[in-house]
Short mmCIF file of C-alpha atoms and ligand atoms in Angstrom, two decimals:
data_model
loop_
_atom_site.label_atom_id
_atom_site.label_comp_id
_atom_site.label_asym_id
_atom_site.label_seq_id
_atom_site.Cartn_x
_atom_site.Cartn_y
_atom_site.Cartn_z
CA MET A 1 154.10 74.50 66.75
CA ASN A 2 152.91 71.05 67.69
CA THR A 3 149.34 69.90 68.45
CA HIS A 4 149.92 70.26 72.12
CA ASP A 5 150.79 73.98 71.59
CA ARG A 6 147.81 74.27 69.30
CA ASP A 7 145.39 72.97 71.87
CA ALA A 8 146.87 75.30 74.57
CA LEU A 9 146.37 78.17 72.22
CA ILE A 10 142.81 77.27 71.52
CA GLN A 11 142.30 77.24 75.27
CA HIS A 12 144.13 80.54 75.54
CA ILE A 13 141.62 82.18 72.96
CA LEU A 14 138.58 80.86 74.81
CA LEU A 15 139.85 82.03 78.17
CA SER A 16 140.90 85.44 76.82
CA GLU A 17 137.61 85.91 75.16
CA ALA A 18 135.77 84.94 78.41
CA GLU A 19 137.74 87.51 80.34
CA ALA A 20 137.81 90.17 77.55
CA GLN A 21 136.54 93.69 78.31
CA SER A 22 132.94 94.17 77.41
CA ARG A 23 133.82 96.89 74.86
CA LEU A 24 132.91 96.90 71.25
CA HIS A 25 136.42 97.98 70.36
CA ASN A 26 139.49 99.68 71.60
CA GLY A 27 139.76 102.31 69.04
CA MET A 28 139.34 102.60 65.22
CA ASN A 29 142.56 104.43 64.25
CA PRO A 30 144.11 102.31 61.40
CA GLN A 31 147.74 103.22 62.20
CA VAL A 32 147.34 102.35 65.89
CA ILE A 33 145.71 98.99 64.98
CA ARG A 34 148.39 98.24 62.35
CA GLN A 35 151.16 99.02 64.82
CA SER A 36 149.70 96.79 67.59
CA LEU A 37 149.19 93.83 65.20
CA GLY A 38 152.57 93.63 63.54
CA PRO A 39 154.84 91.97 62.64
CA PHE A 40 152.72 90.45 59.79
CA THR A 41 155.24 88.13 58.25
CA SER A 42 158.40 86.47 59.57
CA GLU A 43 161.64 85.10 58.14
CA ASP A 44 162.35 83.06 61.18
CA ALA A 45 160.08 80.63 63.04
CA GLY A 46 158.48 82.47 65.93
CA GLY A 47 156.66 79.46 67.23
CA SER A 48 153.73 79.38 69.58
CA GLU A 49 154.91 82.35 71.69
CA ARG A 50 154.90 84.71 68.71
CA VAL A 51 151.49 83.36 67.63
CA LYS A 52 150.20 83.85 71.16
CA ALA A 53 151.29 87.51 71.06
CA ALA A 54 149.67 87.93 67.76
CA ILE A 55 146.36 86.39 68.94
CA ASP A 56 146.42 88.74 71.95
CA ALA A 57 146.93 91.74 69.65
CA TYR A 58 144.11 90.58 67.49
CA LEU A 59 141.68 90.13 70.28
CA GLN A 60 142.68 93.60 71.46
CA SER A 61 141.62 95.29 68.38
CA ALA A 62 138.97 93.06 66.67
CA VAL A 63 135.37 94.29 67.14
CA LYS A 64 133.39 92.34 69.60
CA THR A 65 130.38 91.56 67.53
CA ASP A 66 128.58 89.46 70.17
CA LEU A 67 127.82 92.52 72.33
CA PRO A 68 124.34 94.07 72.32
CA GLU A 69 125.89 97.32 71.12
CA PHE A 70 126.80 95.66 67.85
CA MET A 71 123.87 96.41 65.61
CA ARG A 72 125.69 97.22 62.50
CA ALA A 73 125.09 93.96 60.67
CA PHE A 74 122.60 91.22 60.20
CA TRP A 75 124.67 88.98 62.40
CA GLY A 76 126.62 89.28 65.59
CA GLY A 77 128.54 86.74 67.60
CA ALA A 78 127.95 83.15 66.83
CA GLU A 79 126.19 80.20 68.28
CA PRO A 80 128.65 78.14 70.42
CA ALA A 81 127.91 74.90 68.40
CA SER A 82 128.67 76.72 65.20
CA ILE A 83 132.09 77.71 66.45
CA ILE A 84 132.67 74.06 67.26
CA GLY A 85 131.46 73.09 63.76
CA SER A 86 134.01 75.60 62.23
CA LEU A 87 136.80 74.07 64.36
CA LEU A 88 135.64 70.58 63.32
CA ALA A 89 135.84 71.57 59.70
CA ASP A 90 139.42 72.77 60.22
CA ILE A 91 140.55 69.68 62.18
CA ARG A 92 139.67 67.29 59.41
CA ASN A 93 140.57 69.94 56.83
CA THR A 94 139.06 68.97 53.53
CA THR A 95 137.28 70.31 50.48
CA MET A 96 133.77 69.65 49.24
CA HIS A 97 134.41 68.81 45.57
CA SER A 98 134.41 65.12 45.85
CA PHE A 99 132.65 62.48 48.10
CA ALA A 100 135.94 60.65 48.36
CA VAL A 101 137.63 63.35 50.32
CA SER A 102 134.61 64.59 52.24
CA PRO A 103 132.12 61.70 52.62
CA ALA A 104 130.71 62.79 55.93
CA ALA A 105 130.60 66.49 55.11
CA THR A 106 128.93 65.80 51.70
CA ILE A 107 126.13 63.88 53.32
CA ILE A 108 125.82 66.59 56.00
CA GLU A 109 125.71 69.30 53.43
CA ARG A 110 123.00 67.50 51.40
CA GLU A 111 120.95 66.98 54.59
CA MET A 112 121.21 70.62 55.48
CA ILE A 113 119.98 71.62 52.04
CA ARG A 114 117.20 69.13 52.32
CA GLY A 115 116.17 70.33 55.83
CA ILE A 116 115.97 73.96 54.88
CA ALA A 117 114.19 73.22 51.60
CA GLU A 118 111.76 71.00 53.33
CA ARG A 119 110.93 73.76 55.83
CA MET A 120 110.23 76.01 52.96
CA GLY A 121 108.06 73.31 51.31
CA PHE A 122 110.42 73.76 48.40
CA ASN A 123 111.34 70.55 46.50
CA ALA A 124 114.90 71.56 45.89
CA ASN A 125 118.52 70.55 45.86
CA GLY A 126 121.38 72.93 46.10
CA ILE A 127 124.87 73.86 47.31
CA PHE A 128 126.52 75.93 50.03
CA THR A 129 128.09 79.09 48.62
CA THR A 130 130.42 81.86 49.58
CA GLY A 131 127.48 83.92 50.75
CA GLY A 132 124.10 85.41 49.81
CA SER A 133 125.72 87.56 47.07
CA ASN A 134 127.11 84.41 45.51
CA GLY A 135 123.62 82.67 45.86
CA ASN A 136 121.98 85.58 43.98
CA GLU A 137 124.54 85.34 41.14
CA LEU A 138 124.00 81.60 40.85
CA GLY A 139 120.22 82.23 40.64
CA LEU A 140 120.80 84.48 37.62
CA LEU A 141 123.17 82.10 36.00
CA CYS A 142 120.67 79.31 36.24
CA ALA A 143 117.95 81.63 34.95
CA ARG A 144 120.17 82.26 31.85
CA GLU A 145 120.66 78.61 31.24
CA ASN A 146 117.04 78.05 31.61
CA LEU A 147 116.01 80.83 29.19
CA ILE A 148 118.77 80.03 26.62
CA PRO A 149 119.67 76.35 27.02
CA GLY A 150 123.32 75.78 26.11
CA SER A 151 124.18 79.45 26.71
CA HIS A 152 127.05 78.26 28.88
CA ARG A 153 128.50 77.28 25.49
CA THR A 154 127.12 79.77 23.10
CA GLY A 155 127.10 82.84 25.23
CA ILE A 156 124.30 85.37 24.98
CA GLN A 157 124.98 86.93 21.66
CA GLY A 158 121.93 88.05 20.00
CA HIS A 159 119.94 88.26 23.12
CA ARG A 160 118.99 91.54 24.90
CA LEU A 161 118.48 90.22 28.38
CA CYS A 162 117.07 92.06 31.37
CA VAL A 163 116.42 91.37 35.05
CA LEU A 164 113.44 92.62 36.93
CA THR A 165 113.84 93.42 40.54
CA SER A 166 112.70 95.92 43.11
CA ASP A 167 114.34 99.32 43.50
CA GLU A 168 115.36 98.25 47.01
CA SER A 169 117.01 94.88 46.27
CA HIS A 170 120.49 94.11 47.38
CA TYR A 171 123.52 95.43 45.46
CA SER A 172 124.68 91.93 44.76
CA VAL A 173 121.99 91.68 42.14
CA ASP A 174 123.50 94.65 40.33
CA SER A 175 126.94 93.10 40.74
CA ALA A 176 125.90 89.70 39.46
CA VAL A 177 124.22 91.18 36.35
CA ASN A 178 127.47 93.00 35.68
CA ARG A 179 129.63 89.91 36.00
CA MET A 180 127.28 87.96 33.63
CA GLY A 181 128.11 90.57 30.96
CA ILE A 182 124.49 91.87 30.80
CA GLY A 183 125.28 95.25 32.24
CA ILE A 184 123.54 96.96 35.11
CA ASP A 185 121.57 99.25 32.75
CA SER A 186 119.59 96.16 31.90
CA ILE A 187 118.11 95.93 35.40
CA ILE A 188 114.52 97.10 35.40
CA ARG A 189 113.86 98.48 38.80
CA VAL A 190 110.22 97.93 39.55
CA PRO A 191 108.75 100.66 41.78
CA THR A 192 107.80 99.61 45.24
CA ASN A 193 105.33 100.57 47.90
CA ASP A 194 107.07 100.47 51.27
CA GLY A 195 109.76 98.39 49.71
CA VAL A 196 107.39 95.84 48.10
CA MET A 197 107.06 95.35 44.30
CA GLN A 198 103.62 96.09 43.11
CA SER A 199 102.07 93.58 40.73
CA PRO A 200 100.64 96.18 38.25
CA HIS A 201 104.03 97.81 38.00
CA LEU A 202 105.80 94.41 37.53
CA ILE A 203 103.35 93.41 34.84
CA GLU A 204 103.62 96.72 33.10
CA ALA A 205 107.41 96.44 33.14
CA ILE A 206 107.33 92.90 31.60
CA GLN A 207 105.11 94.04 28.88
CA ARG A 208 107.08 97.10 28.14
CA VAL A 209 110.53 95.40 27.93
CA LYS A 210 108.98 92.70 25.77
CA GLY A 211 107.62 95.33 23.42
CA GLU A 212 111.08 96.87 23.24
CA GLY A 213 112.55 93.55 22.13
CA MET A 214 114.15 92.56 25.43
CA GLU A 215 113.95 89.08 27.04
CA PRO A 216 113.21 89.10 30.77
CA LEU A 217 115.77 86.77 32.25
CA ALA A 218 114.41 86.63 35.82
CA ILE A 219 112.38 88.31 38.40
CA VAL A 220 114.39 88.65 41.65
CA SER A 221 112.24 89.04 44.68
CA THR A 222 113.53 90.09 48.12
CA ALA A 223 112.31 88.40 51.29
CA GLY A 224 113.70 90.81 53.89
CA SER A 225 115.20 93.81 52.20
CA THR A 226 118.46 95.16 53.41
CA VAL A 227 117.49 98.62 54.61
CA ARG A 228 113.66 98.38 55.08
CA GLY A 229 113.22 94.65 55.85
CA ALA A 230 110.46 94.41 53.30
CA PHE A 231 109.07 91.07 52.13
CA GLU A 232 107.58 90.77 48.58
CA ASP A 233 104.29 89.12 48.09
CA LEU A 234 105.85 85.87 46.90
CA ASN A 235 102.66 84.32 45.76
CA ALA A 236 101.73 87.36 43.62
CA ILE A 237 105.11 87.45 41.97
CA ALA A 238 104.99 83.63 41.47
CA ASP A 239 101.65 84.04 39.69
CA ILE A 240 103.19 86.66 37.34
CA ALA A 241 106.33 84.72 36.84
CA GLU A 242 104.45 81.58 35.91
CA GLU A 243 102.07 83.39 33.64
CA HIS A 244 104.86 85.02 31.70
CA GLY A 245 107.40 82.07 31.88
CA ILE A 246 110.02 83.95 33.73
CA TRP A 247 112.48 82.48 36.21
CA HIS A 248 111.66 83.53 39.78
CA HIS A 249 114.63 83.80 42.21
CA VAL A 250 113.92 84.72 45.82
CA ASP A 251 116.66 86.48 47.72
CA ALA A 252 115.82 85.25 51.31
CA ALA A 253 119.38 85.90 52.61
CA TRP A 254 118.04 88.09 55.42
CA GLY A 255 114.37 87.00 55.83
CA GLY A 256 114.83 83.32 55.29
CA PRO A 257 115.08 82.36 59.00
CA VAL A 258 111.33 83.09 59.52
CA ILE A 259 110.68 79.56 58.21
CA PHE A 260 111.49 78.50 61.76
CA SER A 261 109.00 80.79 63.56
CA SER A 262 105.44 79.57 63.87
CA ARG A 263 104.47 83.17 64.47
CA TYR A 264 105.98 84.64 61.38
CA ARG A 265 106.34 81.70 58.86
CA ASN A 266 103.57 83.06 56.72
CA MET A 267 105.84 86.01 55.69
CA LEU A 268 107.49 83.56 53.27
CA ASP A 269 104.28 82.04 51.86
CA GLY A 270 104.80 81.37 48.19
CA ILE A 271 108.53 80.68 48.49
CA GLU A 272 107.93 77.06 47.68
CA ARG A 273 106.88 78.24 44.14
CA ALA A 274 110.32 79.82 43.46
CA ASP A 275 112.73 78.43 40.88
CA SER A 276 115.74 79.21 43.15
CA VAL A 277 116.38 80.70 46.53
CA THR A 278 119.21 82.37 48.49
CA PHE A 279 119.29 81.48 52.11
CA ASP A 280 121.91 82.66 54.73
CA ALA A 281 122.33 80.70 57.99
CA HIS A 282 125.14 83.17 59.00
CA LYS A 283 122.72 85.97 59.63
CA MET A 284 119.78 85.61 62.13
CA LEU A 285 120.26 81.87 62.76
CA GLY A 286 123.68 82.54 64.41
CA ALA A 287 125.91 80.30 62.27
CA SER A 288 129.39 81.82 61.96
CA MET A 289 130.63 83.32 58.65
CA VAL A 290 130.17 81.93 56.09
CA CYS A 291 127.17 79.57 56.10
CA SER A 292 124.98 80.25 53.07
CA MET A 293 123.11 78.10 50.64
CA PHE A 294 121.68 78.33 47.16
CA LEU A 295 118.57 76.14 46.58
CA ILE A 296 117.27 75.20 43.12
CA ARG A 297 114.34 73.11 41.92
CA ASP A 298 116.21 71.61 38.92
CA GLU A 299 119.72 70.71 39.76
CA GLU A 300 120.68 69.82 36.21
CA ILE A 301 120.35 73.44 35.25
CA LEU A 302 122.79 74.26 37.99
CA GLU A 303 125.34 71.72 36.79
CA ASN A 304 125.10 73.01 33.16
CA SER A 305 125.49 76.57 34.39
CA MET A 306 128.70 75.73 36.15
CA ALA A 307 130.15 74.73 32.80
CA HIS A 308 133.01 72.56 34.13
CA THR A 309 133.07 71.04 30.51
CA LYS A 310 133.98 67.76 31.94
CA LYS A 311 137.50 69.06 32.82
CA GLY A 312 138.93 68.18 36.20
CA ASP A 313 137.90 64.53 36.01
CA TYR A 314 140.96 63.71 38.17
CA LEU A 315 139.06 65.34 41.04
CA PHE A 316 135.84 63.55 40.58
CA ASP A 317 136.78 60.00 39.66
CA ASP A 318 135.83 58.36 42.95
CA PRO A 319 133.71 55.25 43.11
CA VAL A 320 130.65 57.19 44.48
CA SER A 321 131.07 60.29 42.35
CA SER A 322 127.42 60.49 41.85
CA GLN A 323 127.25 61.77 45.53
CA SER A 324 129.82 64.44 44.93
CA LEU A 325 128.87 68.12 45.08
CA GLY A 326 131.79 69.56 43.15
CA ARG A 327 129.98 69.60 39.76
CA ILE A 328 127.23 71.90 40.97
CA SER A 329 129.58 74.57 42.56
CA PRO A 330 131.58 77.43 41.08
CA GLN A 331 134.36 76.71 43.67
CA CYS A 332 136.90 73.92 43.38
CA GLY A 333 138.30 74.11 46.90
CA ARG A 334 135.34 74.66 49.21
CA ARG A 335 135.09 74.61 53.02
CA ALA A 336 132.71 72.29 54.91
CA ASP A 337 130.54 75.17 56.07
CA ALA A 338 127.48 73.03 56.50
CA LEU A 339 129.02 71.57 59.64
CA LYS A 340 128.28 74.91 61.41
CA LEU A 341 124.58 74.70 60.68
CA TRP A 342 124.54 71.01 61.39
CA LEU A 343 125.82 71.25 64.94
CA THR A 344 123.76 74.40 65.69
CA TRP A 345 120.61 72.74 64.55
CA LEU A 346 121.37 69.79 66.74
CA ASP A 347 122.19 71.94 69.65
CA ILE A 348 119.24 74.43 69.79
CA GLY A 349 116.79 72.73 67.48
CA SER A 350 114.27 74.20 65.11
CA GLU A 351 112.63 75.53 68.21
CA GLY A 352 115.68 77.44 69.17
CA PHE A 353 116.08 78.99 65.69
CA GLY A 354 112.43 80.00 65.89
CA LEU A 355 113.02 81.59 69.30
CA ARG A 356 115.95 83.59 67.87
CA VAL A 357 113.65 85.03 65.23
CA ASP A 358 110.77 85.69 67.62
CA HIS A 359 113.14 87.47 70.08
CA CYS A 360 114.63 89.66 67.29
CA MET A 361 111.02 90.57 66.20
CA ASP A 362 110.03 91.48 69.74
CA VAL A 363 113.03 93.66 70.27
CA ALA A 364 112.44 95.48 67.01
CA GLU A 365 108.85 96.12 67.86
CA TYR A 366 109.93 97.45 71.21
CA ILE A 367 112.45 99.92 69.78
CA ALA A 368 110.02 101.03 67.06
CA ASN A 369 107.30 101.74 69.74
CA LEU A 370 109.94 103.57 71.80
CA ALA A 371 111.00 105.66 68.92
CA GLN A 372 107.46 106.61 68.31
CA SER A 373 107.04 107.74 71.80
CA LEU A 374 110.18 109.94 71.83
CA ASP A 375 110.01 113.65 70.81
CA GLU A 376 113.60 113.57 69.70
CA VAL A 377 113.34 110.98 66.91
CA GLU A 378 110.88 109.92 64.22
CA LEU A 379 110.11 106.42 63.21
CA ILE A 380 110.48 106.30 59.40
CA SER A 381 109.97 102.57 58.87
CA HIS A 382 109.50 99.31 60.68
CA GLN A 383 109.29 95.97 58.90
CA PHE A 384 110.59 92.59 60.00
CA THR A 385 113.36 93.47 62.48
CA ASN A 386 114.58 96.53 60.58
CA VAL A 387 113.74 99.84 62.25
CA CYS A 388 114.71 103.06 60.42
CA ILE A 389 114.71 106.32 62.37
CA ARG A 390 115.73 110.00 61.93
CA PHE A 391 115.98 112.84 64.29
CA THR A 392 112.91 115.23 64.58
CA PRO A 393 113.75 118.13 62.38
CA LYS A 394 114.56 121.37 64.13
CA GLU A 395 112.80 124.48 63.05
CA ASP A 396 113.90 125.55 59.58
CA GLU A 397 116.10 122.49 59.30
CA THR A 398 116.94 121.40 55.69
CA PRO A 399 116.81 117.64 54.81
CA GLU A 400 120.53 117.82 54.23
CA GLU A 401 121.09 119.13 57.68
CA GLY A 402 118.95 116.35 59.00
CA ASP A 403 121.16 113.83 57.07
CA SER A 404 124.30 115.33 58.66
CA ARG A 405 122.80 114.99 62.17
CA VAL A 406 122.25 111.25 61.41
CA ARG A 407 125.76 110.72 60.06
CA LYS A 408 127.41 112.72 62.92
CA ALA A 409 125.60 110.86 65.71
CA ARG A 410 126.19 107.49 64.16
CA ASN A 411 129.95 108.18 63.71
CA LYS A 412 130.26 109.48 67.25
CA LEU A 413 128.72 106.36 68.69
CA GLU A 414 130.96 104.19 66.48
CA GLN A 415 134.13 106.14 67.15
CA ASP A 416 133.77 106.14 70.91
CA GLY A 417 132.61 102.47 71.04
CA THR A 418 129.19 103.20 72.46
CA ALA A 419 127.28 101.45 69.69
CA MET A 420 127.74 100.41 66.08
CA VAL A 421 124.82 100.80 63.78
CA ILE A 422 124.54 101.77 60.16
CA ASP A 423 122.97 104.73 58.46
CA SER A 424 121.55 104.30 54.99
CA VAL A 425 119.49 106.10 52.41
CA LEU A 426 115.78 105.41 52.55
CA ASP A 427 113.39 107.40 50.28
CA GLY A 428 116.23 109.81 49.51
CA ARG A 429 117.04 110.54 53.11
CA LEU A 430 119.65 109.22 55.47
CA VAL A 431 118.29 107.19 58.32
CA ILE A 432 119.80 105.21 61.19
CA ARG A 433 118.96 101.60 60.23
CA PHE A 434 118.69 99.47 63.34
CA ALA A 435 118.43 95.68 62.85
CA ALA A 436 117.85 93.21 65.64
CA ALA A 437 119.85 90.18 64.34
CA HIS A 438 121.23 88.35 67.42
CA PRO A 439 119.98 87.48 70.80
CA SER A 440 122.26 89.64 73.00
CA ILE A 441 120.33 92.67 71.63
CA THR A 442 117.59 93.06 74.23
CA LYS A 443 114.78 95.54 75.02
CA ASP A 444 117.09 97.02 77.80
CA SER A 445 120.01 97.38 75.41
CA VAL A 446 117.99 99.08 72.64
CA GLU A 447 116.48 101.49 75.21
CA GLU A 448 120.08 102.46 76.15
CA PHE A 449 121.04 102.68 72.46
CA LEU A 450 118.23 105.13 71.69
CA SER A 451 119.12 107.24 74.75
CA ASN A 452 122.81 107.27 73.61
CA LEU A 453 121.72 108.16 70.10
CA VAL A 454 119.65 111.11 71.24
CA ASN A 455 122.58 112.28 73.51
CA ALA A 456 125.01 111.91 70.59
CA ASP A 457 122.87 114.30 68.53
CA ARG A 458 122.86 116.85 71.38
CA THR A 459 126.68 117.02 71.75
C1 PLP B 501 118.77 91.10 51.06
C2 PLP B 501 120.21 90.67 51.08
N1 PLP B 501 120.62 89.88 50.07
C3 PLP B 501 121.86 89.43 49.98
C4 PLP B 501 122.84 89.86 50.89
C5 PLP B 501 124.28 89.38 50.71
O1 PLP B 501 124.49 88.34 51.61
P1 PLP B 501 126.02 87.87 51.99
O2 PLP B 501 126.50 89.01 52.87
O3 PLP B 501 125.81 86.55 52.69
O4 PLP B 501 126.80 87.87 50.69
C6 PLP B 501 122.43 90.66 51.93
C7 PLP B 501 123.42 91.07 52.93
O5 PLP B 501 123.14 91.73 53.87
C8 PLP B 501 121.15 91.13 52.00
O6 PLP B 501 120.72 91.95 52.97
#
């Protein structure tokens, strides 16, 4: 394929997408999808015609996440400028380890980090990561290097470390603790009230684990929890972390975008006192996957935590290596993801980001009020843009039967392509978790969704 064919195919993708059916998907049967996509590999050169056929097959069976019926995730579709940013990164295909091979992208990445940190009032540096999960892991690795300087060399032998976090924090915290060799049994799950860690419980937990000879490695706060959308009181936790000398990592992967909303900015008050922060631009801000950053007050700790042990100097020996980002990343090859945030920011501005947040907040409030007004459903929780609902129990219905109604209705909507939403356990019961995360979800569309949900329960 030559560049002329390439450009024609890009045009073809854009035209096909513009004309694509407004359906979430054309079926979820794995065998049917597999059959329509193949062949997957080829011995001979099929050229642009075969590539075109493959593109068409993909567009036929890939979920259309930009539709209002897509409510299954914290993202959906992508801002046009971000798609251009993604293409731009591919056109000048490079990697982010060294200034020499990515001078422009390195400066852009640093400016994006600075721009987000500044809006948080957080005096920080940082790095783009493979996602919020990776950001949380980096936070804990840095906390370890902070607590036990040199532990990237010595390991953690002789230390009984533990991590304090809410019982509703994201599973990536568990996963990171496991990968660090600490073990998930060392996570102290601090009880919450409506998803928010309570200071007395946190203080009690710190005193208890210290009394048992454990060393608290970090407190991980969540700003926008996955199911409930809860925001911790970041100032209260910062007070406790500072008093006890414990690293404070804030997982703002979901809730971070409120920094752009003048109406809701105060939900993140206190984030500027964190030691490290996870922030995803690929969720509510509309950057395409993946566009995520890890922010840290003390960049030297991050560099030590990466433990490159001065190897790989051949990669970094350019004249302006002091500018290079490679030494503070766990990745060697790394995509120029910052370009997506950069172009989107220039396109819609901070104001546009704020409007995305405010719109999602308005839609969530609307569906929460609607749910409250309907006899058929119960509003279980509404925080941020997360709204959790259950069907009103029938007479003599057991909680398990209620769970199975939720699962059945959700599956039905997903299977027939009416709506995609998740169900999740909250306070021990299965709920439909709705989240307004992208602008095509509107008050009209959520009204229709609720009506379809109620009908799915009836059939
Ligand atoms: C609170 C929270 N933290 C972290 C993550 C992980 O982010 P990512 O999907 O970018 O790895 C999520 C994902 O939804 C999340 O909800």
